[in-house]
Short mmCIF file of C-alpha atoms in Angstrom, two decimals:
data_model
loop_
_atom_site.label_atom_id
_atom_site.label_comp_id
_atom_site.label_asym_id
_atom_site.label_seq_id
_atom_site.Cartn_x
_atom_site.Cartn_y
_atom_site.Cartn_z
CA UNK J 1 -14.63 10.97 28.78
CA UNK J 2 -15.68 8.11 26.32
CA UNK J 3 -15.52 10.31 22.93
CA UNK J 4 -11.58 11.16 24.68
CA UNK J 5 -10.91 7.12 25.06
CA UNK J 6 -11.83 6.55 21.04
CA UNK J 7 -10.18 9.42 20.01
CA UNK J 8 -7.32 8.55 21.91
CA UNK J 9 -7.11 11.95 23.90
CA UNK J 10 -7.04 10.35 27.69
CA UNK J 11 -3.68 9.27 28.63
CA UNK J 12 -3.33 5.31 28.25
CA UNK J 13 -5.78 4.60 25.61
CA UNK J 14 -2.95 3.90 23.20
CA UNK J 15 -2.46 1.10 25.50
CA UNK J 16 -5.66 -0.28 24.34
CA UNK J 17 -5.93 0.57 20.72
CA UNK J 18 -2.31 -0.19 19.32
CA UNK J 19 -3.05 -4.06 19.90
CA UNK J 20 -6.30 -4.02 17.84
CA UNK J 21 -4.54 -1.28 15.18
CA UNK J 22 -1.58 -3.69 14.73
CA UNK J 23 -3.42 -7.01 14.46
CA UNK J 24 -5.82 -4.98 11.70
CA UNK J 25 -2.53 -3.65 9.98
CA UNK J 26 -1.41 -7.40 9.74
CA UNK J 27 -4.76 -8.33 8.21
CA UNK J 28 -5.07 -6.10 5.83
CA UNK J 29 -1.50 -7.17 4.91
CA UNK J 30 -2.04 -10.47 5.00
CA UNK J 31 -5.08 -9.69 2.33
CA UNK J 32 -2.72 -7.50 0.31
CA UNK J 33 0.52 -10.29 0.09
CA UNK J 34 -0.48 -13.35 1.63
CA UNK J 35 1.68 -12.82 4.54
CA UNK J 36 1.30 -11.33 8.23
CA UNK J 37 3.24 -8.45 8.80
CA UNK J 38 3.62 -5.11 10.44
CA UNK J 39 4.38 -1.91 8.25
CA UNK J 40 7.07 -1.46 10.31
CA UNK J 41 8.39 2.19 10.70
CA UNK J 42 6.52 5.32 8.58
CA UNK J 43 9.94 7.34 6.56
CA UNK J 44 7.27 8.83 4.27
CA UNK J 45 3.63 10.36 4.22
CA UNK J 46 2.05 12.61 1.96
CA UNK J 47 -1.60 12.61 2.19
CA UNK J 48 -4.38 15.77 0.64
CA UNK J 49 -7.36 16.55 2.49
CA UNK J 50 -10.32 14.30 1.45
CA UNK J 51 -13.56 15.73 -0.08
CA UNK J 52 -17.13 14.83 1.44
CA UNK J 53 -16.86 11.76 -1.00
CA UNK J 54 -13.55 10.72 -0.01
CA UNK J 55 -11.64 11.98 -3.56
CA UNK J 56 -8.02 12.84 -2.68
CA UNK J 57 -4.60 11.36 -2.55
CA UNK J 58 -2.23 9.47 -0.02
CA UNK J 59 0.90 8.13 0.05
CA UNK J 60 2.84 6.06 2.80
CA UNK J 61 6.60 4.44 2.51
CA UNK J 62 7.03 2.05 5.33
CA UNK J 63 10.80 0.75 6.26
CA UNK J 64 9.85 -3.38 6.75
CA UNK J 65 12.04 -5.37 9.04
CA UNK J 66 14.31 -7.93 7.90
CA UNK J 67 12.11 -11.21 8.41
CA UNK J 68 9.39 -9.22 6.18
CA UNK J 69 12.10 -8.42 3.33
CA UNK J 70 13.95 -11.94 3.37
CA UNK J 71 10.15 -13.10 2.99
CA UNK J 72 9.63 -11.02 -0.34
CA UNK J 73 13.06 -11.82 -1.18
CA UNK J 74 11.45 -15.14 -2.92
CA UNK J 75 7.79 -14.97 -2.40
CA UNK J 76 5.69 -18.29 -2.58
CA UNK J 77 3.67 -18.63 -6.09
CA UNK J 78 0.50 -17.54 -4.67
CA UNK J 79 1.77 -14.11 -3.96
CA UNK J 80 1.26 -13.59 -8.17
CA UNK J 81 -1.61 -15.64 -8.45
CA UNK J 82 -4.19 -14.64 -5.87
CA UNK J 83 -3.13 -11.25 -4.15
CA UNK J 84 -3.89 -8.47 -3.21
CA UNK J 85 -7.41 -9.56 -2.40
CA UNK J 86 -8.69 -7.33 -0.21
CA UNK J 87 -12.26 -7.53 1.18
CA UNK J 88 -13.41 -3.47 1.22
CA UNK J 89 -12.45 -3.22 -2.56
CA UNK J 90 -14.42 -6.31 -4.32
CA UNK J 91 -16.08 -3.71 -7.05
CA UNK J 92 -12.48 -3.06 -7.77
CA UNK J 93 -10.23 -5.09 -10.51
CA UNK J 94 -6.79 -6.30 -9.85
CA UNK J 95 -3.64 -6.85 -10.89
CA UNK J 96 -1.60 -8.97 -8.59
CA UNK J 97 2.05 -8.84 -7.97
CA UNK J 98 4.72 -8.80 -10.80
CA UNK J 99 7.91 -8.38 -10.97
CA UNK J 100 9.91 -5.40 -11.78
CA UNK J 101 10.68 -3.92 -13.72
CA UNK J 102 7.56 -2.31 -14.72
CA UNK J 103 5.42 -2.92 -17.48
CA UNK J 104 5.14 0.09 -19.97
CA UNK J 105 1.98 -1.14 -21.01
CA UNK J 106 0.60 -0.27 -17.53
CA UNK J 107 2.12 3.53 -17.39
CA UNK J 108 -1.54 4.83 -17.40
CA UNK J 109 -1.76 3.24 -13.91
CA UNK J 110 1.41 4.48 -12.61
CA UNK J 111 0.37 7.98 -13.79
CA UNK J 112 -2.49 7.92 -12.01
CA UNK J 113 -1.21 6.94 -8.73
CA UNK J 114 2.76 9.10 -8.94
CA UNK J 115 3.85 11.44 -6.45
CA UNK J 116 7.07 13.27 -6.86
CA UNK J 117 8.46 12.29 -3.70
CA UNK J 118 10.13 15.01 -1.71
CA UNK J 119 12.77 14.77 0.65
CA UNK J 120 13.63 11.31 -0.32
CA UNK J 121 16.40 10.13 -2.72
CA UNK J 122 14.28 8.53 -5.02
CA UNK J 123 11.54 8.42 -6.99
CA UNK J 124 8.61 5.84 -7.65
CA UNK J 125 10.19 5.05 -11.32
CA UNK J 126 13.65 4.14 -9.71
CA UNK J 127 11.67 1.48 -7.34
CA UNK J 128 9.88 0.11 -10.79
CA UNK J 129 12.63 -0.26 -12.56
CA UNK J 130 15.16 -2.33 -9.81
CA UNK J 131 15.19 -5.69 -10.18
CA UNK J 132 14.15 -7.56 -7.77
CA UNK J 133 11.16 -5.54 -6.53
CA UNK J 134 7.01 -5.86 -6.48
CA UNK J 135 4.33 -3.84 -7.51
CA UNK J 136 0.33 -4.89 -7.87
CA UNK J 137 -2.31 -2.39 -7.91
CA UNK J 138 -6.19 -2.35 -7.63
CA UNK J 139 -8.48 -0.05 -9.42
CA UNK J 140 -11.97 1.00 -10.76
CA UNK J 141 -12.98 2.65 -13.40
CA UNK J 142 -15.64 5.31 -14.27
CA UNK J 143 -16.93 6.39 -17.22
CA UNK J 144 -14.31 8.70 -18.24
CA UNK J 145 -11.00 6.12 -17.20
CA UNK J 146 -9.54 5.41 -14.29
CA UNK J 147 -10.90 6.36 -11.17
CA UNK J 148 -9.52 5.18 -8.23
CA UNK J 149 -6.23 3.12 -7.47
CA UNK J 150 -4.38 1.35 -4.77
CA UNK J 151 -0.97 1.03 -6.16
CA UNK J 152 1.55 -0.83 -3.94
CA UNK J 153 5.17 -1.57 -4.74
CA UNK J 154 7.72 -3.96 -2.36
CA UNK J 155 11.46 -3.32 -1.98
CA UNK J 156 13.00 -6.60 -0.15
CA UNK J 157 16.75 -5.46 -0.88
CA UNK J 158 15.90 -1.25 0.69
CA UNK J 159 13.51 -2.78 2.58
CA UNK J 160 10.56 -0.77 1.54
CA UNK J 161 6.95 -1.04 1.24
CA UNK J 162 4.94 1.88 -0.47
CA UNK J 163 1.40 2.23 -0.30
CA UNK J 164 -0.44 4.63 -2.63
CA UNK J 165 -4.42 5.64 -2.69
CA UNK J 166 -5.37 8.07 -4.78
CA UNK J 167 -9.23 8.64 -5.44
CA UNK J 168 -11.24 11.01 -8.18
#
């Protein structure tokens, strides 16, 4: 019965996990922006099986609520200063948040982390290259390039948050 309650199997132990899974969701976020906020509702997943070593790729598009979008509407300066800082990934460099639209300096990043992303209308590009959007990303290289890479973009006017992880 206790394997059941932590996988969530026996009826009602949502009740007790979705309280602890939310307040880690707005900690991580807070890490990641410097503000405290749900994802809000999942419109997109993609995500590969992992290998024993955790190599694979994932990619969720989260529809933000309106406080959360008016918020990135004008961020405070610390937002491109200081994040994303988060904890799990201090071997990791980063780039914090800039503006779109996207640097083509940075493309080898982007390529690295792109999906073609069915069933939507859009594409990652069309999200870099709108004004008035975010995207930072975090990354680590091996020997042979690029590695690994958290690559998050923000969409205050769509109201749009993708997260991307995509490990080699």
């Amino acid at each position: 019965m206790i394997p059941c309650f932590f996988w969530k199997l026996l009826p009602g132990s949502d009740f007790f996990w979705q309280p602890i899974e939310n307040a880690q969701e707005k900690n991580y976020n807070l890490e990641l922006t410097g503000f405290e906020y749900n994802d809000g509702d999942l419109i997109y997943e993609y995500e590969t099986e992992r290998a024993f070593n955790g190599d694979g790729y994932s990619i969720w598009i989260y529809k933000i609520d309106e406080k959360t979008a008016e918020y990135f509407k004008n961020p405070n300066e610390e937002f491109f200063t200081k994040y994303p800082k988060t904890d799990f990934r201090n071997d990791w460099e980063s780039e914090f948040w800039k503006r779109t639209p996207f640097d083509q300096k940075e493309q080898k990043f982007l390529d690295f982390a792109h999906s073609t992303l069915d069933e939507l209308d859009f594409e990652l590009e069309d999200l870099l290259n709108e004004n008035g959007n975010y995207y930072a990303y975090e990354y680590y290289m091996h020997s042979f390039g690029i590695g690994n890479i958290d690559f998050y973009i923000i969409c205050p006017n769509r109201k749009l948050i993708v997260k991307i992880n995509s490990n080699t």
